[in-house]
mmCIF file of C-alpha atoms and ligand atoms in Angstrom:
data_model
loop_
_atom_site.group_PDB
_atom_site.id
_atom_site.type_symbol
_atom_site.label_atom_id
_atom_site.label_comp_id
_atom_site.label_asym_id
_atom_site.label_seq_id
_atom_site.Cartn_x
_atom_site.Cartn_y
_atom_site.Cartn_z
ATOM 1 C CA MET A 969 0.000 0.000 0.000
ATOM 2 C CA TYR A 970 1.056 3.602 -0.456
ATOM 3 C CA THR A 971 -0.271 7.002 0.362
ATOM 4 C CA LYS A 972 -2.029 9.367 -1.960
ATOM 5 C CA LYS A 973 0.727 11.964 -1.885
ATOM 6 C CA GLN A 974 3.553 9.759 -3.092
ATOM 7 C CA SER A 975 4.643 10.448 -6.633
ATOM 8 C CA ILE A 976 6.864 7.375 -6.916
ATOM 9 C CA ILE A 977 5.500 4.191 -5.423
ATOM 10 C CA GLN A 978 6.534 0.638 -4.778
ATOM 11 C CA MET A 979 3.393 -1.452 -4.747
ATOM 12 C CA THR A 980 3.831 -5.064 -3.748
ATOM 13 C CA TYR A 981 1.832 -7.854 -5.322
ATOM 14 C CA LYS A 982 2.500 -11.566 -5.684
ATOM 15 C CA THR A 983 2.063 -11.599 -9.464
ATOM 16 C CA LEU A 984 2.594 -8.007 -10.609
ATOM 17 C CA LEU A 985 5.575 -5.690 -10.790
ATOM 18 C CA THR A 986 4.842 -1.974 -10.808
ATOM 19 C CA GLU A 987 6.777 1.139 -11.632
ATOM 20 C CA TYR A 988 5.372 4.647 -11.392
ATOM 21 C CA THR A 989 7.227 7.398 -13.217
ATOM 22 C CA ASP A 990 6.070 10.783 -14.522
ATOM 23 C CA GLY A 991 2.383 9.949 -14.116
ATOM 24 C CA ILE A 992 2.630 6.643 -15.992
ATOM 25 C CA LEU A 993 2.127 3.387 -14.106
ATOM 26 C CA THR A 994 3.759 0.388 -15.790
ATOM 27 C CA VAL A 995 2.371 -2.929 -14.614
ATOM 28 C CA THR A 996 4.181 -6.131 -15.562
ATOM 29 C CA LEU A 997 2.224 -9.378 -15.283
ATOM 30 C CA ASN A 998 4.894 -11.507 -13.692
ATOM 31 C CA ARG A 999 4.438 -15.275 -14.050
ATOM 32 C CA PRO A 1000 6.905 -15.843 -16.900
ATOM 33 C CA LYS A 1001 7.377 -19.579 -16.207
ATOM 34 C CA ALA A 1002 3.666 -20.076 -16.947
ATOM 35 C CA LEU A 1003 3.696 -17.517 -19.788
ATOM 36 C CA ASN A 1004 1.905 -15.118 -17.406
ATOM 37 C CA ALA A 1005 -1.243 -17.280 -17.367
ATOM 38 C CA LEU A 1006 -4.088 -15.691 -15.403
ATOM 39 C CA ASN A 1007 -4.401 -17.582 -12.129
ATOM 40 C CA ALA A 1008 -6.649 -16.643 -9.201
ATOM 41 C CA GLN A 1009 -3.866 -14.641 -7.523
ATOM 42 C CA LEU A 1010 -3.229 -12.603 -10.660
ATOM 43 C CA PHE A 1011 -6.913 -11.715 -10.830
ATOM 44 C CA THR A 1012 -6.841 -10.744 -7.138
ATOM 45 C CA ASP A 1013 -3.824 -8.517 -7.739
ATOM 46 C CA LEU A 1014 -5.344 -6.867 -10.832
ATOM 47 C CA ARG A 1015 -8.537 -6.185 -8.889
ATOM 48 C CA GLN A 1016 -6.620 -4.631 -5.992
ATOM 49 C CA LEU A 1017 -4.659 -2.475 -8.416
ATOM 50 C CA PHE A 1018 -7.519 -1.169 -10.568
ATOM 51 C CA LEU A 1019 -10.211 -0.987 -7.880
ATOM 52 C CA GLU A 1020 -8.069 0.648 -5.198
ATOM 53 C CA ASP A 1021 -4.348 1.255 -5.415
ATOM 54 C CA ALA A 1022 -4.053 2.931 -8.806
ATOM 55 C CA THR A 1023 -7.131 5.096 -8.158
ATOM 56 C CA MET A 1024 -5.269 6.745 -5.264
ATOM 57 C CA LEU A 1025 -2.242 7.794 -7.294
ATOM 58 C CA ASP A 1026 -1.837 11.536 -7.553
ATOM 59 C CA GLY A 1027 -1.146 12.726 -11.071
ATOM 60 C CA LEU A 1028 -1.803 9.394 -12.751
ATOM 61 C CA ARG A 1029 -2.190 9.922 -16.527
ATOM 62 C CA GLY A 1030 -1.989 6.392 -17.911
ATOM 63 C CA VAL A 1031 -1.321 2.734 -17.263
ATOM 64 C CA ILE A 1032 0.697 0.268 -19.330
ATOM 65 C CA LEU A 1033 0.022 -3.460 -18.941
ATOM 66 C CA THR A 1034 2.700 -5.792 -20.223
ATOM 67 C CA GLY A 1035 3.942 -9.346 -19.710
ATOM 68 C CA ALA A 1036 7.228 -10.488 -18.150
ATOM 69 C CA GLY A 1037 9.693 -12.585 -20.111
ATOM 70 C CA GLY A 1038 9.058 -11.262 -23.617
ATOM 71 C CA LYS A 1039 7.507 -14.527 -24.841
ATOM 72 C CA ALA A 1040 3.942 -13.813 -23.817
ATOM 73 C CA PHE A 1041 1.626 -11.034 -22.770
ATOM 74 C CA VAL A 1042 -0.646 -13.675 -21.241
ATOM 75 C CA ALA A 1043 -1.092 -17.237 -22.600
ATOM 76 C CA GLY A 1044 -4.648 -17.462 -21.291
ATOM 77 C CA ALA A 1045 -6.370 -18.444 -18.111
ATOM 78 C CA ASP A 1046 -4.266 -20.813 -16.010
ATOM 79 C CA ILE A 1047 -5.371 -24.203 -17.303
ATOM 80 C CA THR A 1048 -4.012 -25.983 -14.213
ATOM 81 C CA GLU A 1049 -6.727 -24.278 -12.118
ATOM 82 C CA PHE A 1050 -9.661 -25.559 -14.239
ATOM 83 C CA ASP A 1051 -9.740 -29.014 -12.644
ATOM 84 C CA GLY A 1052 -12.888 -29.872 -10.702
ATOM 85 C CA LEU A 1053 -14.868 -26.713 -11.533
ATOM 86 C CA ASP A 1054 -18.642 -27.125 -11.356
ATOM 87 C CA ALA A 1055 -21.083 -24.905 -13.231
ATOM 88 C CA GLN A 1056 -21.705 -22.589 -10.265
ATOM 89 C CA ALA A 1057 -17.968 -22.107 -9.616
ATOM 90 C CA ALA A 1058 -17.387 -21.495 -13.341
ATOM 91 C CA MET A 1059 -20.174 -18.902 -13.395
ATOM 92 C CA ASP A 1060 -18.719 -17.126 -10.355
ATOM 93 C CA LEU A 1061 -15.233 -17.141 -11.862
ATOM 94 C CA ALA A 1062 -16.377 -15.847 -15.234
ATOM 95 C CA GLN A 1063 -18.418 -13.071 -13.578
ATOM 96 C CA ARG A 1064 -15.492 -12.091 -11.345
ATOM 97 C CA GLY A 1065 -13.131 -12.017 -14.321
ATOM 98 C CA GLN A 1066 -15.564 -9.933 -16.359
ATOM 99 C CA ASP A 1067 -16.019 -7.506 -13.458
ATOM 100 C CA ILE A 1068 -12.256 -7.037 -13.156
ATOM 101 C CA PHE A 1069 -11.908 -6.475 -16.908
ATOM 102 C CA PHE A 1070 -14.735 -3.904 -16.711
ATOM 103 C CA LEU A 1071 -12.696 -2.073 -14.043
ATOM 104 C CA ILE A 1072 -9.931 -1.753 -16.629
ATOM 105 C CA GLU A 1073 -12.246 -0.780 -19.495
ATOM 106 C CA ARG A 1074 -13.892 1.865 -17.306
ATOM 107 C CA PHE A 1075 -10.685 3.105 -15.699
ATOM 108 C CA ARG A 1076 -10.482 6.915 -15.633
ATOM 109 C CA VAL A 1077 -7.132 7.144 -17.436
ATOM 110 C CA PRO A 1078 -6.129 5.289 -20.596
ATOM 111 C CA VAL A 1079 -4.807 1.763 -20.139
ATOM 112 C CA ILE A 1080 -2.570 0.453 -22.918
ATOM 113 C CA ALA A 1081 -1.739 -3.224 -23.432
ATOM 114 C CA ALA A 1082 1.860 -3.533 -24.632
ATOM 115 C CA VAL A 1083 1.777 -7.017 -26.121
ATOM 116 C CA SER A 1084 4.923 -9.036 -26.772
ATOM 117 C CA GLY A 1085 4.354 -12.657 -27.784
ATOM 118 C CA TYR A 1086 1.216 -14.647 -27.041
ATOM 119 C CA ALA A 1087 -2.074 -13.001 -26.087
ATOM 120 C CA LEU A 1088 -4.354 -16.020 -26.019
ATOM 121 C CA GLY A 1089 -7.746 -16.742 -24.500
ATOM 122 C CA GLY A 1090 -8.019 -14.725 -21.305
ATOM 123 C CA GLY A 1091 -4.855 -12.897 -22.390
ATOM 124 C CA CYS A 1092 -6.466 -11.664 -25.583
ATOM 125 C CA GLU A 1093 -9.553 -10.783 -23.509
ATOM 126 C CA LEU A 1094 -7.413 -8.791 -21.075
ATOM 127 C CA ALA A 1095 -5.720 -6.923 -23.925
ATOM 128 C CA MET A 1096 -9.149 -6.165 -25.423
ATOM 129 C CA ALA A 1097 -10.370 -4.708 -22.115
ATOM 130 C CA CYS A 1098 -7.567 -2.144 -22.353
ATOM 131 C CA HIS A 1099 -8.288 1.077 -24.231
ATOM 132 C CA ILE A 1100 -5.413 0.776 -26.714
ATOM 133 C CA ARG A 1101 -3.238 -2.159 -27.852
ATOM 134 C CA VAL A 1102 0.356 -1.880 -29.087
ATOM 135 C CA ALA A 1103 1.955 -5.083 -30.375
ATOM 136 C CA SER A 1104 5.512 -6.234 -30.872
ATOM 137 C CA GLU A 1105 6.097 -7.817 -34.263
ATOM 138 C CA ARG A 1106 6.241 -11.178 -32.439
ATOM 139 C CA ALA A 1107 2.761 -10.839 -30.909
ATOM 140 C CA LYS A 1108 0.148 -13.494 -31.603
ATOM 141 C CA PHE A 1109 -3.532 -13.184 -30.760
ATOM 142 C CA GLY A 1110 -6.186 -15.869 -30.506
ATOM 143 C CA GLN A 1111 -9.135 -17.312 -28.625
ATOM 144 C CA PRO A 1112 -8.307 -21.038 -28.443
ATOM 145 C CA GLU A 1113 -11.021 -21.951 -25.913
ATOM 146 C CA VAL A 1114 -12.763 -24.370 -28.314
ATOM 147 C CA ASN A 1115 -9.564 -26.467 -28.243
ATOM 148 C CA LEU A 1116 -10.311 -27.036 -24.544
ATOM 149 C CA GLY A 1117 -14.048 -27.624 -24.983
ATOM 150 C CA LEU A 1118 -14.835 -24.128 -23.707
ATOM 151 C CA ILE A 1119 -15.910 -20.734 -24.918
ATOM 152 C CA PRO A 1120 -14.371 -17.449 -23.715
ATOM 153 C CA GLY A 1121 -15.611 -16.370 -20.288
ATOM 154 C CA TYR A 1122 -14.053 -12.953 -19.824
ATOM 155 C CA GLY A 1123 -15.819 -10.958 -22.530
ATOM 156 C CA GLY A 1124 -14.020 -12.385 -25.572
ATOM 157 C CA THR A 1125 -17.138 -13.178 -27.602
ATOM 158 C CA GLN A 1126 -18.350 -9.604 -27.145
ATOM 159 C CA ARG A 1127 -15.220 -7.455 -27.409
ATOM 160 C CA LEU A 1128 -13.635 -9.318 -30.335
ATOM 161 C CA ILE A 1129 -16.669 -8.373 -32.447
ATOM 162 C CA GLN A 1130 -16.240 -4.734 -31.407
ATOM 163 C CA TYR A 1131 -12.687 -4.608 -32.737
ATOM 164 C CA ILE A 1132 -12.660 -6.877 -35.814
ATOM 165 C CA GLY A 1133 -16.325 -7.389 -36.751
ATOM 166 C CA LYS A 1134 -18.652 -10.381 -36.510
ATOM 167 C CA GLY A 1135 -17.355 -12.467 -39.430
ATOM 168 C CA ARG A 1136 -13.694 -12.341 -38.495
ATOM 169 C CA ALA A 1137 -14.496 -12.733 -34.789
ATOM 170 C CA LEU A 1138 -16.643 -15.798 -35.379
ATOM 171 C CA GLU A 1139 -13.979 -17.376 -37.559
ATOM 172 C CA LEU A 1140 -11.249 -16.835 -34.946
ATOM 173 C CA LEU A 1141 -13.505 -18.065 -32.135
ATOM 174 C CA VAL A 1142 -14.580 -21.298 -33.838
ATOM 175 C CA THR A 1143 -11.263 -22.199 -35.499
ATOM 176 C CA ALA A 1144 -9.023 -21.236 -32.537
ATOM 177 C CA ASP A 1145 -6.620 -19.825 -35.154
ATOM 178 C CA MET A 1146 -3.976 -17.360 -34.050
ATOM 179 C CA ILE A 1147 -3.290 -14.145 -35.958
ATOM 180 C CA ASP A 1148 0.051 -12.379 -36.013
ATOM 181 C CA ALA A 1149 0.687 -8.736 -35.180
ATOM 182 C CA HIS A 1150 0.403 -7.531 -38.779
ATOM 183 C CA LYS A 1151 -2.959 -9.235 -39.303
ATOM 184 C CA ALA A 1152 -4.098 -7.825 -35.950
ATOM 185 C CA LEU A 1153 -3.132 -4.357 -37.189
ATOM 186 C CA GLU A 1154 -4.900 -4.852 -40.519
ATOM 187 C CA TRP A 1155 -8.044 -6.040 -38.723
ATOM 188 C CA GLY A 1156 -8.023 -3.246 -36.122
ATOM 189 C CA LEU A 1157 -7.289 -5.345 -33.046
ATOM 190 C CA VAL A 1158 -4.114 -3.329 -32.421
ATOM 191 C CA THR A 1159 -3.213 0.177 -33.514
ATOM 192 C CA HIS A 1160 0.593 -0.110 -33.699
ATOM 193 C CA VAL A 1161 3.140 -2.830 -34.472
ATOM 194 C CA VAL A 1162 6.695 -2.098 -33.323
ATOM 195 C CA THR A 1163 10.065 -3.838 -33.123
ATOM 196 C CA HIS A 1164 10.100 -6.560 -30.458
ATOM 197 C CA GLY A 1165 11.161 -5.013 -27.162
ATOM 198 C CA GLU A 1166 9.908 -1.542 -28.106
ATOM 199 C CA GLU A 1167 6.251 -2.094 -27.248
ATOM 200 C CA VAL A 1168 6.412 -0.554 -23.753
ATOM 201 C CA ASN A 1169 8.301 2.487 -25.059
ATOM 202 C CA ALA A 1170 5.739 2.886 -27.826
ATOM 203 C CA ALA A 1171 2.908 2.704 -25.287
ATOM 204 C CA ARG A 1172 4.684 5.246 -23.093
ATOM 205 C CA GLU A 1173 5.013 7.659 -26.020
ATOM 206 C CA ILE A 1174 1.278 7.479 -26.625
ATOM 207 C CA LEU A 1175 0.569 8.121 -22.933
ATOM 208 C CA GLN A 1176 3.040 11.017 -22.829
ATOM 209 C CA LYS A 1177 1.103 12.638 -25.665
ATOM 210 C CA ILE A 1178 -2.206 12.048 -23.847
ATOM 211 C CA ALA A 1179 -0.654 13.530 -20.682
ATOM 212 C CA THR A 1180 -0.485 16.920 -22.432
ATOM 213 C CA LYS A 1181 -4.296 16.920 -22.890
ATOM 214 C CA ALA A 1182 -7.018 17.947 -20.446
ATOM 215 C CA PRO A 1183 -7.446 15.081 -17.913
ATOM 216 C CA ILE A 1184 -11.184 15.491 -17.341
ATOM 217 C CA ALA A 1185 -11.793 15.590 -21.091
ATOM 218 C CA VAL A 1186 -9.786 12.382 -21.552
ATOM 219 C CA ALA A 1187 -11.784 10.673 -18.783
ATOM 220 C CA LYS A 1188 -15.090 11.798 -20.338
ATOM 221 C CA VAL A 1189 -14.022 10.508 -23.754
ATOM 222 C CA ILE A 1190 -13.432 7.061 -22.214
ATOM 223 C CA GLU A 1191 -16.847 7.143 -20.480
ATOM 224 C CA THR A 1192 -18.663 8.288 -23.603
ATOM 225 C CA VAL A 1193 -17.024 5.793 -25.947
ATOM 226 C CA ASN A 1194 -17.849 3.006 -23.468
ATOM 227 C CA ALA A 1195 -21.470 4.222 -23.417
ATOM 228 C CA TYR A 1196 -21.812 3.234 -27.091
ATOM 229 C CA PHE A 1197 -21.325 -0.414 -26.116
ATOM 230 C CA ASP A 1198 -23.515 -0.288 -22.995
ATOM 231 C CA LYS A 1199 -27.025 -1.362 -23.933
ATOM 232 C CA LYS A 1200 -28.423 0.458 -20.885
ATOM 233 C CA GLN A 1201 -27.135 3.823 -22.065
ATOM 234 C CA ASP A 1202 -27.845 6.164 -24.972
ATOM 235 C CA GLY A 1203 -24.336 7.120 -26.066
ATOM 236 C CA PHE A 1204 -25.470 10.167 -28.032
ATOM 237 C CA ALA A 1205 -27.422 11.510 -25.043
ATOM 238 C CA GLN A 1206 -24.412 10.828 -22.836
ATOM 239 C CA GLU A 1207 -22.256 12.807 -25.244
ATOM 240 C CA VAL A 1208 -24.554 15.835 -25.030
ATOM 241 C CA MET A 1209 -24.565 15.754 -21.219
ATOM 242 C CA LYS A 1210 -20.847 15.204 -20.802
ATOM 243 C CA PHE A 1211 -20.035 17.816 -23.462
ATOM 244 C CA ALA A 1212 -22.144 20.343 -21.550
ATOM 245 C CA SER A 1213 -20.489 19.442 -18.239
ATOM 246 C CA MET A 1214 -17.069 20.335 -19.676
ATOM 247 C CA VAL A 1215 -17.773 24.038 -20.175
ATOM 248 C CA ASN A 1216 -17.525 24.711 -16.436
ATOM 249 C CA THR A 1217 -14.050 23.197 -16.117
ATOM 250 C CA GLU A 1218 -10.996 25.372 -15.620
ATOM 251 C CA ASP A 1219 -9.276 23.309 -18.284
ATOM 252 C CA PHE A 1220 -11.816 24.353 -20.918
ATOM 253 C CA LYS A 1221 -11.175 28.010 -20.086
ATOM 254 C CA GLU A 1222 -7.424 27.404 -20.168
ATOM 255 C CA GLY A 1223 -7.605 25.497 -23.474
ATOM 256 C CA ALA A 1224 -9.642 28.211 -25.189
ATOM 257 C CA THR A 1225 -7.545 31.051 -23.704
ATOM 258 C CA ALA A 1226 -4.275 29.377 -24.674
ATOM 259 C CA PHE A 1227 -5.513 29.007 -28.252
ATOM 260 C CA VAL A 1228 -6.383 32.704 -28.470
ATOM 261 C CA GLU A 1229 -3.066 33.677 -26.857
ATOM 262 C CA LYS A 1230 -1.184 31.365 -29.259
ATOM 263 C CA ARG A 1231 0.513 29.392 -26.480
ATOM 264 C CA LYS A 1232 0.446 25.818 -25.233
ATOM 265 C CA ALA A 1233 -2.324 25.088 -22.757
ATOM 266 C CA VAL A 1234 -1.323 24.063 -19.253
ATOM 267 C CA PHE A 1235 -4.056 21.827 -17.889
ATOM 268 C CA THR A 1236 -4.621 21.225 -14.191
ATOM 269 C CA GLY A 1237 -7.378 18.620 -14.308
ATOM 270 C CA LYS A 1238 -9.895 20.992 -12.698
HETATM 271 N N1 LIG B 1157 -2.011 -22.111 -18.241
HETATM 272 C C1 LIG B 1157 -1.040 -22.678 -17.476
HETATM 273 N N2 LIG B 1157 0.217 -22.867 -17.886
HETATM 274 C C2 LIG B 1157 0.527 -22.483 -19.130
HETATM 275 C C3 LIG B 1157 -0.416 -21.876 -19.991
HETATM 276 C C4 LIG B 1157 -1.759 -21.704 -19.493
HETATM 277 N N3 LIG B 1157 -2.710 -21.099 -20.208
HETATM 278 N N4 LIG B 1157 0.181 -21.614 -21.162
HETATM 279 C C5 LIG B 1157 1.458 -22.017 -21.033
HETATM 280 N N5 LIG B 1157 1.667 -22.539 -19.825
HETATM 281 C C6 LIG B 1157 2.910 -23.099 -19.290
HETATM 282 C C7 LIG B 1157 3.227 -24.432 -19.954
HETATM 283 O O1 LIG B 1157 2.528 -25.482 -19.324
HETATM 284 C C8 LIG B 1157 4.722 -24.526 -19.712
HETATM 285 O O2 LIG B 1157 4.950 -24.904 -18.384
HETATM 286 P P1 LIG B 1157 6.095 -26.009 -18.006
HETATM 287 O O3 LIG B 1157 5.757 -27.215 -18.797
HETATM 288 O O4 LIG B 1157 7.383 -25.352 -18.471
HETATM 289 O O5 LIG B 1157 5.984 -26.158 -16.514
HETATM 290 C C9 LIG B 1157 5.171 -23.072 -19.853
HETATM 291 O O6 LIG B 1157 4.015 -22.285 -19.666
HETATM 292 C C10 LIG B 1157 5.730 -22.776 -21.235
HETATM 293 O O7 LIG B 1157 4.772 -23.188 -22.194
HETATM 294 P P2 LIG B 1157 5.151 -24.148 -23.422
HETATM 295 O O8 LIG B 1157 6.288 -25.041 -23.076
HETATM 296 O O9 LIG B 1157 3.888 -24.774 -23.875
HETATM 297 O O10 LIG B 1157 5.659 -23.080 -24.491
HETATM 298 P P3 LIG B 1157 5.610 -23.206 -26.072
HETATM 299 O O11 LIG B 1157 6.428 -22.092 -26.599
HETATM 300 O O12 LIG B 1157 5.937 -24.602 -26.525
HETATM 301 O O13 LIG B 1157 4.083 -22.948 -26.458
HETATM 302 C C11 LIG B 1157 1.921 -21.789 -26.287
HETATM 303 C C12 LIG B 1157 3.481 -21.670 -26.185
HETATM 304 C C13 LIG B 1157 1.341 -20.456 -25.825
HETATM 305 C C14 LIG B 1157 1.532 -22.025 -27.740
HETATM 306 C C15 LIG B 1157 1.465 -22.981 -25.408
HETATM 307 O O14 LIG B 1157 2.009 -22.811 -24.100
HETATM 308 C C16 LIG B 1157 -0.025 -23.046 -25.292
HETATM 309 O O15 LIG B 1157 -0.702 -23.517 -26.203
HETATM 310 N N6 LIG B 1157 -0.525 -22.628 -24.119
HETATM 311 C C17 LIG B 1157 -1.931 -22.729 -23.803
HETATM 312 C C18 LIG B 1157 -2.730 -21.703 -24.564
HETATM 313 C C19 LIG B 1157 -4.155 -21.807 -24.161
HETATM 314 O O16 LIG B 1157 -4.853 -22.726 -24.600
HETATM 315 N N7 LIG B 1157 -4.532 -20.971 -23.241
HETATM 316 C C20 LIG B 1157 -5.827 -21.048 -22.597
HETATM 317 C C21 LIG B 1157 -6.830 -20.363 -23.480
HETATM 318 S S1 LIG B 1157 -8.395 -20.633 -22.855
HETATM 319 C C22 LIG B 1157 -13.222 -19.657 -17.439
HETATM 320 C C23 LIG B 1157 -13.108 -18.393 -17.910
HETATM 321 C C24 LIG B 1157 -12.229 -18.133 -18.918
HETATM 322 C C25 LIG B 1157 -11.462 -19.118 -19.457
HETATM 323 C C26 LIG B 1157 -11.575 -20.398 -18.994
HETATM 324 C C27 LIG B 1157 -12.451 -20.677 -17.980
HETATM 325 N N8 LIG B 1157 -14.104 -19.949 -16.362
HETATM 326 C C28 LIG B 1157 -14.741 -18.871 -15.685
HETATM 327 C C29 LIG B 1157 -14.203 -21.248 -15.847
HETATM 328 C C30 LIG B 1157 -10.518 -18.807 -20.453
HETATM 329 C C31 LIG B 1157 -9.759 -19.750 -20.921
HETATM 330 C C32 LIG B 1157 -8.613 -19.460 -21.716
HETATM 331 O O17 LIG B 1157 -7.878 -18.514 -21.576
#
């Protein structure tokens, strides 16, 4: 744990490594011997991070999620933990996993998945819950659940359609095929492919650019884009309301004034 005022923190988790520098929190999923497979502890740690710890960081402008070892982002849910699951336990686990991924998707600052190597099953689902995906040229994406007699349980059937469309999503889901980074770029699953080992730097560059923008506006963009995919909300109505709420922010006044004065805006997040 750490206090709100600290600008550099050392959070301690069993399965995550964290580094907080210049408003950017880099989180490394750290089970390299199991290709960073999502076990119960890793879910617990992600929940603690996104529900509590990271929300208390002063000046946080973005989060990078990446995998340790360079061979995988995450090679799926930990298959060794599937043994002996009954339907009720499976339902509870899937719901818990989805809830944790929603925490990421709804997080108030952008979360970027920096993907090196395999992003399979739950790993692809985790990457898809992030706002932006940057891939190393060695990245591979897939939903191989049908190989195990399963379907995705952490939002994969829903989010894959959002990124690559129904036809491509269905084909990937029923064939369990993997796609490489270039195909993922062509299909819109990732927005950048970079040299292997450069994916975290590339993600950081994107977040550094976002850090120059108005923080409340960035948060409202995330909320409003998410509203499009929330069947309980009218995204267009949300846009009108959130747009209107921005005019009372100090950052709007600063942004408009800076434009007129031909200088760079300095945003305070108020
Ligand atoms: N779980 C546990 N261990 C894994 C793992 C996984 N998903 N993936 C890899 N490992 C381990 C391997 O067992 C191996 O361990 P040791 O033998 O060294 O002890 C080590 O990581 C290195 O893996 P490999 O030796 O296999 O490495 P290769 O380069 O040869 O192959 C690979 C890499 C990624 C192609 C291969 O490891 C692989 O096919 N891995 C499994 C991929 C996969 O099928 N993942 C699961 C997708 S399904 C649910 C909700 C959601 C889900 C399930 C249930 N409920 C709510 C119930 C979601 C399921 C999925 O994610």
